[in-house]
Every structure is written in C-alpha cells, then in structure tokens.
Coordinates of C-alpha atoms in Angstrom, one line a residue:
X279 CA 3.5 31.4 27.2
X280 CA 6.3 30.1 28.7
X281 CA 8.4 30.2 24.9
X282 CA 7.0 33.8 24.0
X283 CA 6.2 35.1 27.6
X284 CA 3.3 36.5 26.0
X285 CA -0.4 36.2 27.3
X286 CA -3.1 34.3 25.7
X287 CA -1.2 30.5 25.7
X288 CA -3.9 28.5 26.0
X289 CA -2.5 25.0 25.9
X290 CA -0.8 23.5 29.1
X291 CA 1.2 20.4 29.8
X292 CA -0.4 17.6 31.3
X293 CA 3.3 16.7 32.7
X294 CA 2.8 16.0 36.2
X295 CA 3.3 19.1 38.4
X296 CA 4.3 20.8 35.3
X297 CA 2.4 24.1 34.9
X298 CA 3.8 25.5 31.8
X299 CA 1.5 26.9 29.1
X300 CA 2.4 27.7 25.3
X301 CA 0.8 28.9 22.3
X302 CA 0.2 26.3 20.0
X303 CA 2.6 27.7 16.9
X304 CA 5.6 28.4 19.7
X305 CA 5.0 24.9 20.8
X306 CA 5.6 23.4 17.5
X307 CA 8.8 25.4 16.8
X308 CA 10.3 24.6 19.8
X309 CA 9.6 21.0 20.7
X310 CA 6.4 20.9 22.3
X311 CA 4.1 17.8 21.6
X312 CA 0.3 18.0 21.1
X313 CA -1.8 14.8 20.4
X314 CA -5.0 14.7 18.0
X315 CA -6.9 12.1 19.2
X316 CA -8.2 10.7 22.6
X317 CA -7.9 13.5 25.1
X318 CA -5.9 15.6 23.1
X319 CA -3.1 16.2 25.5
X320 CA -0.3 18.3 25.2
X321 CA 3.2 18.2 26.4
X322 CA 6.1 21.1 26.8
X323 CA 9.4 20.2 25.5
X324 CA 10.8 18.7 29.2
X325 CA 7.7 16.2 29.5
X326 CA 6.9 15.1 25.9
X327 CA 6.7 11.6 25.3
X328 CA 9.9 10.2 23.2
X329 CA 10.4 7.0 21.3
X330 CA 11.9 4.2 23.6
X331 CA 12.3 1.6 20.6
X332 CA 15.7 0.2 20.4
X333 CA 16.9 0.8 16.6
X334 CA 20.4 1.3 15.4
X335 CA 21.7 3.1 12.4
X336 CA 24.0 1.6 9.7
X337 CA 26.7 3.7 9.1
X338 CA 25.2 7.3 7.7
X339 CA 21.4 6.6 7.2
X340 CA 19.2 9.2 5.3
X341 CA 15.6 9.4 5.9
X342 CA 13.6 7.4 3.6
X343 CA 11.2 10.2 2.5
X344 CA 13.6 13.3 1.6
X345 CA 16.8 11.0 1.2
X346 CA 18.3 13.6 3.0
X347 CA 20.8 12.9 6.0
X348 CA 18.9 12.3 9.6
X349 CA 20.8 12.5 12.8
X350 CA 22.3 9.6 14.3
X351 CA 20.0 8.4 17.0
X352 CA 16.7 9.1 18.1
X353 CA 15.2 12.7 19.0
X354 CA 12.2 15.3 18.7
X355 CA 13.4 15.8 15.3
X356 CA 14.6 12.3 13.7
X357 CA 11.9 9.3 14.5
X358 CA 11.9 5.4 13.3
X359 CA 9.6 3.0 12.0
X360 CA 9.1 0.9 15.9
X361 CA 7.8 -2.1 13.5
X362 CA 10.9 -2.6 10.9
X363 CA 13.6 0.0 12.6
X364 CA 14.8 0.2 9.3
X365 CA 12.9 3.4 8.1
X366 CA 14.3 6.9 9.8
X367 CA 12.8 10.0 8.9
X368 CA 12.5 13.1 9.9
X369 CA 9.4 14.4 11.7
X370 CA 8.8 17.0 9.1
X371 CA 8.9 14.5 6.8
X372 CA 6.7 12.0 8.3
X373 CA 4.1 15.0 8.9
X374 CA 3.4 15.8 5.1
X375 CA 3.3 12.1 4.4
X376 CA 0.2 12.1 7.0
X377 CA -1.1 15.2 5.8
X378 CA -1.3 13.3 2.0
X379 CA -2.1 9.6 3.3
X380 CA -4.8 10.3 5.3
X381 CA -6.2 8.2 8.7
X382 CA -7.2 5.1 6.3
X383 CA -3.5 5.1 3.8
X384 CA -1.1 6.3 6.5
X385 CA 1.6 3.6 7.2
X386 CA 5.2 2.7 7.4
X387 CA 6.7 4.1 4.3
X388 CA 9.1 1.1 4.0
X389 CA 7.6 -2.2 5.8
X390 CA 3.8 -0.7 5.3
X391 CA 3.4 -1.8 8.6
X392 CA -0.1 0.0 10.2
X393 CA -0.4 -1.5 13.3
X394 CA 2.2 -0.4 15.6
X395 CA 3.4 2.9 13.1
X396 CA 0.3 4.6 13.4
X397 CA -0.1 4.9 17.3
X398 CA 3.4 5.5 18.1
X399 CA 3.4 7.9 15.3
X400 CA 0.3 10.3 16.7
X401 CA 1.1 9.7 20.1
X402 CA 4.4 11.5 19.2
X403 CA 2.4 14.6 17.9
X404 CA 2.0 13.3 14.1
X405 CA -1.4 14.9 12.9
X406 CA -3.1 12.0 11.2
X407 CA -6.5 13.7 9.5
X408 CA -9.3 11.4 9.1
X409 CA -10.0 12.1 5.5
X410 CA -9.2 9.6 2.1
X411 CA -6.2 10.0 0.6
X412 CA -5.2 13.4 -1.2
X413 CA -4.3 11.5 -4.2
X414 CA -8.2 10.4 -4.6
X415 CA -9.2 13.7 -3.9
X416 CA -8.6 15.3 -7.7
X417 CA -10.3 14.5 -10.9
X418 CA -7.0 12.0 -11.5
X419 CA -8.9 8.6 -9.8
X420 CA -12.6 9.7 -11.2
X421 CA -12.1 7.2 -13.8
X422 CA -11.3 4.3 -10.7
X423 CA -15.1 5.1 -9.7
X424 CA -16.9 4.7 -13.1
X425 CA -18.6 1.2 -13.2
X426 CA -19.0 0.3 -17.3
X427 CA -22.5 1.0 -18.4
X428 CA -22.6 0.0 -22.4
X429 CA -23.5 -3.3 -24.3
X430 CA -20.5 -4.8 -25.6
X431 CA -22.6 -7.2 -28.0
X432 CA -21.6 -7.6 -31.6
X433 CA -25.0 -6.7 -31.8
X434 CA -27.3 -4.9 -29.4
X435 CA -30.7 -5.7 -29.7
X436 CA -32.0 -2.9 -27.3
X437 CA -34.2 -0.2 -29.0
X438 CA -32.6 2.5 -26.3
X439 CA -29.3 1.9 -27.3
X440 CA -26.2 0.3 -25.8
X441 CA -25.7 3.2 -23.2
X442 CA -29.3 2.4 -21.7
X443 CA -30.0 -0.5 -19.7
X444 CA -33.3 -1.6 -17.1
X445 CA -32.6 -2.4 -13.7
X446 CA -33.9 -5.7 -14.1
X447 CA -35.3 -8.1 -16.8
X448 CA -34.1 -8.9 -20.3
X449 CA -32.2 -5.4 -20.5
X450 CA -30.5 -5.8 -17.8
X451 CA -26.7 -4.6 -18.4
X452 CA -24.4 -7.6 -17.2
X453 CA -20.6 -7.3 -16.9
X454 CA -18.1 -9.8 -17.3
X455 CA -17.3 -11.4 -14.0
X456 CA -14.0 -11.9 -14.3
X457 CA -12.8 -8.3 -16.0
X458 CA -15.8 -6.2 -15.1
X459 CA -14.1 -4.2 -18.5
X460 CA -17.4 -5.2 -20.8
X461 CA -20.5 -6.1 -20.4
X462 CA -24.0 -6.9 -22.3
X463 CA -27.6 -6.7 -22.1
X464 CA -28.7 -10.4 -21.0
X465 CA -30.5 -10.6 -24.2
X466 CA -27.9 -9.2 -26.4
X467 CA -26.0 -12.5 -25.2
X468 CA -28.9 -14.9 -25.2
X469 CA -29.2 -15.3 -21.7
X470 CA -32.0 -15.8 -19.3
X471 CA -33.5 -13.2 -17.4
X472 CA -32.3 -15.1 -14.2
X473 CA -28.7 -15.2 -15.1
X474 CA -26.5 -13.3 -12.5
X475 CA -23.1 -14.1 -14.5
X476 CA -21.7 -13.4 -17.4
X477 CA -18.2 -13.6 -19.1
X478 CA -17.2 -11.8 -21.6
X479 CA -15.0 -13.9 -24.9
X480 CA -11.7 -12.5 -23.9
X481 CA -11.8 -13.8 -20.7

C-alpha cells in the first residue's frame, strides 16, 4: 500500500501509468477515489477525478447540509451542486445524505436536481446504495402502505361485516375516487355490480 506501505492493498489506480496500490480504508482517509458503479475504478490521490464546474462562492458560504463553514473553492473535501452551483457541501456530508436517500431519492439537496447531481456525484466516489429510502425503511411509513378496507355506509348491509369484502360482485369494497379515505360495499351504496367509481359525500 503505497499510504501504509503494508502488504495486502488490493485496489490499484487505473491512472495511466500509475501503478500505485492502496487499501481501501487508507484510501478513503487520504484522498483516494473509488467508484460504485460501471467498472468500479479506483483512483490514488494524484489521478482522481475532480469537479471542473465553474461555481463561485458568495462571501463565506456554509455547506447546506451541516451549516457548517466549507472551504472557499473546490477540492477532495468541499464539492458543489454542477446543476444550481449554489449548494456546497462537504463530502462527508453529501455521503450520509446518500447513505439515507438511497439510488431512487438521492438528489440536489437545494435545486432537487437528479439529472446531472447524481453522476457527477458517484463518479467523484459518492457511494449511492441501490435500496428505498431509510426513512421508509421503519415502521414510521407502514401506515402510507395500508389501502382502506371497511364500509363506510351509514348502514352496511353485508352479513360479514364492514371489515370483509368479495373480490368482486355486490360486496365488492369500493373507495372514493377522489380521497381513496372511505369506501363502501357497492350495495351498501346502491350501486350496480358494474360500477368501477364511487365517491364518497365529503368529496
């Protein structure tokens, strides 16, 4: 390992000519780059790619995820939204927020720009995982998931009960097209076993 100088570095730069090899945790503390996607490259500290976008700071700029100070121009350790150039962070930063956000809500934390954040962002070394967001992944969203399943009737005429419904037929469990927030049995609401539609009186 050319950080280390101890055996067993596995990962080499794919900088031309370059023939330096690293261990992947001496890489990250000392500026190395590794990709996780395509080819999965990897780049010493010399040949690593660096942000060529040309974005300016207004007076002393923090970064928009900590709120603490960033430096005042472009490096390994201080990176910019290439879509706005208004958001600065630092890479740190910018890691945890992909670590949380996931491949599918990982975006510009101040224009929510997708398109040109995301590739600029891993092909600086950002780990982007390829999982839903770690807000969904608890019990706090379950409810998000749960489609309404009772008769909402003044008066349900099914001998099951409101919870219980048919998949099809007179006891089929409509819900209100425009709130999805109730719903009734078609013939608790005097519809036809065809109907497809249904709206509930508040809406």
């Amino acid at each position: 390992c050319y950080v280390c100088g101890k055996r067993g570095a596995t990962i080499t730069c794919q900088g031309k000519k370059c023939k330096r090899s690293f261990h992947f945790p001496c890489g990250l503390e000392n500026g190395c780059i590794s990709q996780f996607f395509g080819q999965h490259r990897s780049f010493c500290q010399e040949h690593r790619p660096a942000q060529t976008v040309q974005a300016h700071q207004d007076g002393q700029t923090s970064c928009v995820i900590c709120l603490e100070h960033v430096e005042e121009k472009l490096s390994y350790q201080t990176m910019v939204c290439p879509n706005c150039r208004q958001a600065w962070f630092h890479r740190g930063c910018i890691q945890q927020q992909a670590f949380h956000a996931g491949l599918l809500c990982f975006r510009c934390p101040q224009c929510n720009d997708r398109e040109k954040f995301l590739p600029e962002m891993s092909s600086l070394g950002i780990q982007v995982p390829a999982r839903q967001p770690a807000w969904e992944a608890g019990v706090g969203f379950t409810d998000m998931y749960q489609r309404h399943s009772r008769c909402d009737a003044s008066l349900c005429l099914y001998a099951q009960g409101r919870e219980q419904a048919e998949e099809e037929g007179p006891w089929y469990l409509l819900l209100c097209s425009s709130c999805a927030a109730k719903g009734t049995h078609r013939c608790c609401s005097a519809l036809k076993d065809s109907a497809a539609t249904w709206e509930c009186e508040d809406c």
